[in-house]
Amino acid sequence: AKLQGRDRFCFFSSDFARRASEHFSIERHLRRAIEAGELQLYYQPQVSLADGRLVGAEALLRWQSAELGWVTPDRMIPVAESSGLILPIGQWVLATSCDLIRRHQAATGDWLRIAVNVSVRQFQTAGFVETVRQILQQSEVPPACLELELTESLMMNDVAQAIPLLEELHALGVALALDDFGTGYTSLAYLKRFPVDRVKLDRAFVTDIHRSRSDAALAQSLVAFASAMEFELVAEGIEEAVQHERLRQIGFAYGQGYLFAKPLPEAEFLALVRAGQ
Ligand code: C2E
Ligand code: CA
Ligand code: CA
Ligand code: CA
């Protein structure tokens, strides 16, 4: 038993050291990633559950580092947040998304709707609303084409500070979505206070929606609440036709997931958009 305890200690401490060194290695390489052109946005289609029609897309960061290979957002975003690199990266994500919207409009006459993830640190940095306003203005994109995805922890961190900021963003005309709903501590009562246009039900509640009565009940109460409060619902992480079918029965209007499409490189995403028109 003693030996086992020591082994376990060694395991944890070396794991900690490994993670700390990975953190600094990612940070060092991430500093140069933007200029090196290593960051890309992939776009995952969002569809209407009634007819499969494409209604927009979520922009998702992808990083292929020359030295580290592919680094997933789950490894990169925490480092970007703690180092402050999320600020230039977040601006790059907004500007790149708006640039795509603009280029697609110039080529086809149609406006895309792109949803962009915003991190807590970005949201809480003074001047965020102004940054969004400037990027929209410079790219000449109608604000309604841009949706900002915010998590509940971001809103709950400091509710008194968050609500006026959300209202300023709304006043700009951008759409606001509450991401990962159900995973945090937000109750329906809180939703009432946030001026959001869309709520994204987290994949954790979608996976078993066709066989879990409690998950279906949560989704059902969300549908009733959404129609009273006039926000739209998007289900995340739909992988199977049975989940799609159940969500549609329950009354979800929109969905996103591997069943419809994975996050795609820009050219593939645009080809899909054109095929649907
Ligand atoms: P998220 O915002 O909840 O994004 C959804 C994640 O689920 C994405 O992972 C997406 O690729 C994945 N996904 C989509 N459909 C399915 C499905 O059917 N099944 C499964 N298993 N997964 C699916 P990804 O791209 O690895 O991103 C992970 C997280 O990293 C995101 O979660 C978001 O929190 C963060 N992130 C990604 N891009 C950005 C960004 O540009 N800025 C910020 N601040 N965060 C980002
Ligand atoms: Ca998201
Ligand atoms: Ca999500
Ligand atoms: Ca998430």
Short mmCIF file of C-alpha atoms and ligand atoms in Angstrom, two decimals:
data_model
loop_
_atom_site.label_atom_id
_atom_site.label_comp_id
_atom_site.label_asym_id
_atom_site.label_seq_id
_atom_site.Cartn_x
_atom_site.Cartn_y
_atom_site.Cartn_z
CA ALA A 1 0.00 0.00 0.00
CA LYS A 2 2.87 2.30 0.82
CA LEU A 3 4.53 1.68 -2.49
CA GLN A 4 1.30 2.33 -4.29
CA GLY A 5 0.90 5.65 -2.50
CA ARG A 6 4.37 6.72 -3.52
CA ASP A 7 3.76 5.70 -7.09
CA ARG A 8 0.63 7.71 -7.17
CA PHE A 9 2.42 10.74 -5.78
CA CYS A 10 5.13 10.41 -8.43
CA PHE A 11 2.47 10.09 -11.08
CA PHE A 12 0.71 13.28 -10.00
CA SER A 13 3.85 15.37 -9.60
CA SER A 14 5.31 14.35 -12.95
CA ASP A 15 1.93 14.93 -14.54
CA PHE A 16 1.87 18.40 -13.04
CA ALA A 17 5.38 19.14 -14.32
CA ARG A 18 4.51 17.84 -17.75
CA ARG A 19 1.44 20.00 -17.95
CA ALA A 20 3.27 23.09 -16.74
CA SER A 21 5.98 22.66 -19.34
CA GLU A 22 3.40 22.02 -22.05
CA HIS A 23 1.66 25.22 -20.99
CA PHE A 24 4.80 27.33 -21.49
CA SER A 25 5.70 25.61 -24.70
CA ILE A 26 2.22 26.33 -26.11
CA GLU A 27 2.43 29.93 -24.91
CA ARG A 28 5.83 30.49 -26.54
CA HIS A 29 4.67 29.14 -29.90
CA LEU A 30 1.25 30.77 -29.72
CA ARG A 31 2.90 34.20 -29.50
CA ARG A 32 4.12 33.80 -33.04
CA ALA A 33 1.20 31.81 -34.41
CA ILE A 34 -0.85 34.76 -35.72
CA GLU A 35 2.02 36.39 -37.64
CA ALA A 36 3.18 33.00 -38.85
CA GLY A 37 -0.28 32.48 -40.34
CA GLU A 38 -0.73 29.25 -38.38
CA LEU A 39 -4.21 30.03 -37.09
CA GLN A 40 -7.24 29.15 -39.16
CA LEU A 41 -10.95 29.29 -38.68
CA TYR A 42 -13.09 26.30 -39.49
CA TYR A 43 -16.83 26.77 -39.89
CA GLN A 44 -19.45 24.36 -38.60
CA PRO A 45 -22.87 24.70 -40.25
CA GLN A 46 -25.96 25.34 -38.17
CA VAL A 47 -29.14 23.98 -39.71
CA SER A 48 -32.87 24.26 -39.41
CA LEU A 49 -34.04 20.98 -37.84
CA ALA A 50 -37.29 21.03 -39.80
CA ASP A 51 -35.72 20.89 -43.27
CA GLY A 52 -31.92 20.70 -42.90
CA ARG A 53 -31.47 24.14 -44.45
CA LEU A 54 -28.19 25.86 -43.56
CA VAL A 55 -28.87 28.96 -41.48
CA GLY A 56 -25.38 29.98 -40.39
CA ALA A 57 -22.15 28.66 -38.95
CA GLU A 58 -20.00 28.72 -35.85
CA ALA A 59 -16.37 29.76 -36.35
CA LEU A 60 -13.95 27.46 -34.51
CA LEU A 61 -10.21 28.04 -34.09
CA ARG A 62 -7.73 25.60 -35.52
CA TRP A 63 -3.98 25.84 -34.98
CA GLN A 64 -1.39 23.85 -36.83
CA SER A 65 1.90 24.80 -35.24
CA ALA A 66 5.11 24.17 -37.19
CA GLU A 67 6.74 22.82 -34.02
CA LEU A 68 3.82 21.33 -32.04
CA GLY A 69 1.58 20.02 -34.80
CA TRP A 70 -2.17 20.39 -34.37
CA VAL A 71 -3.07 21.95 -31.03
CA THR A 72 -6.76 21.62 -30.11
CA PRO A 73 -8.75 24.60 -28.77
CA ASP A 74 -9.14 22.82 -25.43
CA ARG A 75 -5.34 22.95 -25.00
CA MET A 76 -4.82 26.33 -26.62
CA ILE A 77 -7.66 28.51 -25.26
CA PRO A 78 -6.75 28.18 -21.54
CA VAL A 79 -3.15 29.19 -22.35
CA ALA A 80 -4.38 32.05 -24.53
CA GLU A 81 -6.63 33.21 -21.68
CA SER A 82 -4.04 33.11 -18.91
CA SER A 83 -1.33 34.76 -21.03
CA GLY A 84 -3.60 37.48 -22.41
CA LEU A 85 -2.93 36.26 -25.97
CA ILE A 86 -6.68 35.69 -26.25
CA LEU A 87 -7.03 39.45 -26.90
CA PRO A 88 -5.14 39.59 -30.22
CA ILE A 89 -6.39 36.11 -31.11
CA GLY A 90 -9.99 37.04 -30.33
CA GLN A 91 -9.67 40.16 -32.50
CA TRP A 92 -8.23 38.05 -35.30
CA VAL A 93 -11.17 35.64 -35.01
CA LEU A 94 -13.71 38.49 -35.20
CA ALA A 95 -11.94 40.22 -38.09
CA THR A 96 -11.47 36.97 -40.04
CA SER A 97 -15.14 36.03 -39.60
CA CYS A 98 -16.33 39.45 -40.71
CA ASP A 99 -13.96 39.33 -43.66
CA LEU A 100 -15.49 36.01 -44.76
CA ILE A 101 -19.02 37.43 -44.44
CA ARG A 102 -17.99 40.41 -46.56
CA ARG A 103 -16.18 38.38 -49.24
CA HIS A 104 -19.08 35.95 -49.55
CA GLN A 105 -21.49 38.83 -49.96
CA ALA A 106 -19.30 40.45 -52.61
CA ALA A 107 -19.14 37.17 -54.53
CA THR A 108 -22.77 36.05 -54.24
CA GLY A 109 -24.90 38.90 -52.96
CA ASP A 110 -25.87 36.84 -49.89
CA TRP A 111 -25.06 37.58 -46.29
CA LEU A 112 -23.84 34.75 -44.07
CA ARG A 113 -24.50 34.61 -40.34
CA ILE A 114 -21.38 33.65 -38.40
CA ALA A 115 -21.23 32.93 -34.68
CA VAL A 116 -17.94 33.61 -32.90
CA ASN A 117 -16.87 32.37 -29.46
CA VAL A 118 -15.92 35.08 -26.98
CA SER A 119 -13.88 34.24 -23.90
CA VAL A 120 -14.38 35.71 -20.43
CA ARG A 121 -11.11 37.62 -20.54
CA GLN A 122 -11.98 39.19 -23.89
CA PHE A 123 -15.45 40.18 -22.72
CA GLN A 124 -14.15 41.72 -19.51
CA THR A 125 -11.41 43.77 -21.14
CA ALA A 126 -12.28 47.46 -21.36
CA GLY A 127 -13.04 48.47 -24.91
CA PHE A 128 -14.44 45.13 -26.07
CA VAL A 129 -17.68 46.67 -27.36
CA GLU A 130 -15.68 49.34 -29.18
CA THR A 131 -13.44 46.69 -30.75
CA VAL A 132 -16.48 44.81 -32.07
CA ARG A 133 -17.95 48.06 -33.40
CA GLN A 134 -14.74 48.96 -35.23
CA ILE A 135 -14.30 45.55 -36.79
CA LEU A 136 -17.88 45.62 -38.08
CA GLN A 137 -17.39 49.11 -39.44
CA GLN A 138 -14.06 48.37 -41.13
CA SER A 139 -15.39 45.23 -42.78
CA GLU A 140 -18.71 46.88 -43.67
CA VAL A 141 -20.67 43.95 -42.30
CA PRO A 142 -24.23 44.49 -41.00
CA PRO A 143 -24.06 43.80 -37.25
CA ALA A 144 -26.93 41.30 -37.46
CA CYS A 145 -24.66 38.94 -39.46
CA LEU A 146 -22.41 38.53 -36.44
CA GLU A 147 -23.37 36.49 -33.41
CA LEU A 148 -21.31 36.40 -30.23
CA GLU A 149 -21.35 33.16 -28.23
CA LEU A 150 -20.89 33.75 -24.53
CA THR A 151 -20.80 31.16 -21.78
CA GLU A 152 -22.82 31.31 -18.62
CA SER A 153 -19.70 31.49 -16.46
CA LEU A 154 -18.82 34.64 -18.34
CA MET A 155 -22.20 36.16 -17.54
CA MET A 156 -22.35 34.84 -13.99
CA ASN A 157 -18.85 35.93 -13.08
CA ASP A 158 -20.10 39.43 -12.43
CA VAL A 159 -23.77 39.71 -13.33
CA ALA A 160 -23.97 43.38 -12.42
CA GLN A 161 -21.15 44.19 -14.82
CA ALA A 162 -22.19 41.74 -17.53
CA ILE A 163 -25.74 42.92 -18.13
CA PRO A 164 -24.90 46.51 -19.17
CA LEU A 165 -22.17 45.15 -21.47
CA LEU A 166 -24.59 42.70 -23.06
CA GLU A 167 -27.03 45.55 -23.56
CA GLU A 168 -24.35 47.68 -25.24
CA LEU A 169 -23.52 44.82 -27.60
CA HIS A 170 -27.19 44.38 -28.34
CA ALA A 171 -27.53 48.05 -29.07
CA LEU A 172 -24.81 47.64 -31.71
CA GLY A 173 -27.11 45.18 -33.42
CA VAL A 174 -25.05 41.98 -33.02
CA ALA A 175 -26.85 38.80 -31.97
CA LEU A 176 -25.99 37.21 -28.63
CA ALA A 177 -26.03 33.49 -27.88
CA LEU A 178 -25.67 31.75 -24.54
CA ASP A 179 -23.31 28.81 -25.15
CA ASP A 180 -23.10 25.44 -23.35
CA PHE A 181 -26.47 25.86 -21.63
CA GLY A 182 -27.07 23.31 -18.88
CA THR A 183 -23.44 22.71 -17.94
CA GLY A 184 -23.08 25.60 -15.53
CA TYR A 185 -25.20 26.95 -12.77
CA THR A 186 -27.61 29.08 -14.75
CA SER A 187 -31.24 28.41 -14.01
CA LEU A 188 -34.11 29.43 -16.22
CA ALA A 189 -34.63 32.32 -13.81
CA TYR A 190 -31.29 33.81 -14.84
CA LEU A 191 -32.05 33.52 -18.52
CA LYS A 192 -34.77 36.06 -17.93
CA ARG A 193 -32.16 38.67 -17.03
CA PHE A 194 -29.82 38.15 -19.96
CA PRO A 195 -30.73 39.84 -23.24
CA VAL A 196 -29.85 36.84 -25.43
CA ASP A 197 -31.26 35.99 -28.85
CA ARG A 198 -30.28 32.34 -28.83
CA VAL A 199 -29.52 29.62 -26.30
CA LYS A 200 -27.35 26.65 -27.22
CA LEU A 201 -28.20 23.46 -25.34
CA ASP A 202 -24.95 21.69 -24.50
CA ARG A 203 -24.07 18.36 -26.08
CA ALA A 204 -24.18 16.77 -22.61
CA PHE A 205 -28.00 17.02 -22.79
CA VAL A 206 -28.27 16.09 -26.44
CA THR A 207 -26.36 12.80 -26.40
CA ASP A 208 -29.10 10.85 -24.56
CA ILE A 209 -32.06 13.02 -25.48
CA HIS A 210 -33.85 10.10 -27.20
CA ARG A 211 -33.60 7.79 -24.18
CA SER A 212 -33.31 10.01 -21.10
CA ARG A 213 -36.58 11.30 -19.69
CA SER A 214 -34.84 13.92 -17.56
CA ASP A 215 -32.83 15.32 -20.48
CA ALA A 216 -35.98 15.44 -22.60
CA ALA A 217 -37.83 17.17 -19.74
CA LEU A 218 -35.11 19.81 -19.46
CA ALA A 219 -35.19 20.39 -23.22
CA GLN A 220 -38.99 20.59 -23.12
CA SER A 221 -39.05 23.21 -20.37
CA LEU A 222 -36.43 25.18 -22.28
CA VAL A 223 -38.68 25.17 -25.36
CA ALA A 224 -41.63 26.50 -23.35
CA PHE A 225 -39.46 29.16 -21.76
CA ALA A 226 -37.86 30.15 -25.07
CA SER A 227 -41.21 30.78 -26.70
CA ALA A 228 -42.33 32.93 -23.76
CA MET A 229 -39.06 34.88 -23.70
CA GLU A 230 -38.67 35.00 -27.48
CA PHE A 231 -35.23 33.52 -27.86
CA GLU A 232 -34.26 30.77 -30.29
CA LEU A 233 -32.84 27.37 -29.42
CA VAL A 234 -29.90 25.56 -30.95
CA ALA A 235 -29.01 22.00 -29.95
CA GLU A 236 -25.27 21.25 -30.01
CA GLY A 237 -23.45 18.03 -30.81
CA ILE A 238 -26.20 16.20 -32.73
CA GLU A 239 -24.53 13.02 -34.00
CA GLU A 240 -27.41 10.66 -34.65
CA ALA A 241 -30.69 10.79 -36.55
CA VAL A 242 -32.62 9.67 -33.43
CA GLN A 243 -31.35 12.71 -31.53
CA HIS A 244 -32.32 14.99 -34.42
CA GLU A 245 -35.80 13.45 -34.57
CA ARG A 246 -36.41 13.75 -30.81
CA LEU A 247 -35.21 17.36 -30.67
CA ARG A 248 -37.46 18.27 -33.54
CA GLN A 249 -40.43 16.64 -31.78
CA ILE A 250 -39.62 18.55 -28.61
CA GLY A 251 -39.68 21.79 -30.59
CA PHE A 252 -36.05 22.76 -31.18
CA ALA A 253 -35.73 24.90 -34.29
CA TYR A 254 -31.98 24.70 -34.91
CA GLY A 255 -29.11 22.28 -34.51
CA GLN A 256 -25.45 21.72 -35.08
CA GLY A 257 -23.38 18.53 -35.04
CA TYR A 258 -21.46 15.87 -36.90
CA LEU A 259 -24.76 14.43 -38.23
CA PHE A 260 -25.05 17.51 -40.45
CA ALA A 261 -21.41 18.55 -40.85
CA LYS A 262 -18.11 18.73 -39.01
CA PRO A 263 -16.31 22.05 -38.69
CA LEU A 264 -14.98 22.65 -42.22
CA PRO A 265 -12.11 24.64 -43.72
CA GLU A 266 -13.35 27.83 -45.38
CA ALA A 267 -13.30 26.54 -48.96
CA GLU A 268 -15.27 23.41 -48.07
CA PHE A 269 -17.75 25.40 -46.02
CA LEU A 270 -18.34 27.84 -48.88
CA ALA A 271 -18.79 24.97 -51.33
CA LEU A 272 -21.49 23.57 -49.03
CA VAL A 273 -23.17 26.98 -48.79
CA ARG A 274 -23.19 27.30 -52.57
CA ALA A 275 -24.52 23.77 -53.02
CA GLY A 276 -27.47 24.67 -50.78
CA GLN A 277 -28.46 27.65 -52.90
P1 C2E B 1 -17.84 25.08 -28.08
O1 C2E B 1 -17.98 26.55 -28.32
O2 C2E B 1 -18.87 24.45 -27.21
O3 C2E B 1 -17.79 24.41 -29.52
C1 C2E B 1 -18.36 23.17 -29.85
C2 C2E B 1 -17.32 22.08 -29.89
O4 C2E B 1 -17.97 20.85 -30.17
C3 C2E B 1 -16.28 22.26 -30.98
O5 C2E B 1 -15.06 21.70 -30.51
C4 C2E B 1 -16.87 21.40 -32.12
O6 C2E B 1 -15.87 20.97 -33.05
C5 C2E B 1 -17.41 20.25 -31.31
N1 C2E B 1 -18.51 19.55 -32.00
C6 C2E B 1 -19.37 20.02 -32.91
N2 C2E B 1 -20.27 19.07 -33.28
C7 C2E B 1 -19.99 17.97 -32.55
C8 C2E B 1 -20.57 16.65 -32.48
O7 C2E B 1 -21.55 16.30 -33.15
N3 C2E B 1 -19.99 15.78 -31.59
C9 C2E B 1 -18.91 16.13 -30.83
N4 C2E B 1 -18.40 15.21 -30.02
N5 C2E B 1 -18.34 17.37 -30.88
C10 C2E B 1 -18.88 18.27 -31.73
P2 C2E B 1 -13.67 22.45 -30.75
O8 C2E B 1 -13.65 23.07 -32.11
O9 C2E B 1 -12.59 21.49 -30.37
O10 C2E B 1 -13.71 23.63 -29.71
C11 C2E B 1 -13.72 23.38 -28.32
C12 C2E B 1 -14.01 24.63 -27.53
O11 C2E B 1 -12.94 25.58 -27.68
C13 C2E B 1 -15.25 25.38 -27.98
O12 C2E B 1 -16.40 24.76 -27.43
C14 C2E B 1 -14.98 26.76 -27.45
O13 C2E B 1 -15.30 26.83 -26.08
C15 C2E B 1 -13.48 26.88 -27.61
N6 C2E B 1 -13.17 27.64 -28.85
C16 C2E B 1 -13.07 27.20 -30.13
N7 C2E B 1 -12.79 28.22 -30.98
C17 C2E B 1 -12.72 29.34 -30.20
C18 C2E B 1 -12.47 30.75 -30.46
O14 C2E B 1 -12.30 31.21 -31.60
N8 C2E B 1 -12.46 31.59 -29.37
C19 C2E B 1 -12.70 31.14 -28.11
N9 C2E B 1 -12.66 32.04 -27.09
N10 C2E B 1 -12.95 29.85 -27.83
C20 C2E B 1 -12.96 28.97 -28.84
CA CA B 2 -19.53 27.85 -29.01
CA CA B 3 -20.99 24.95 -26.91
CA CA B 4 -17.80 24.20 -24.72
#
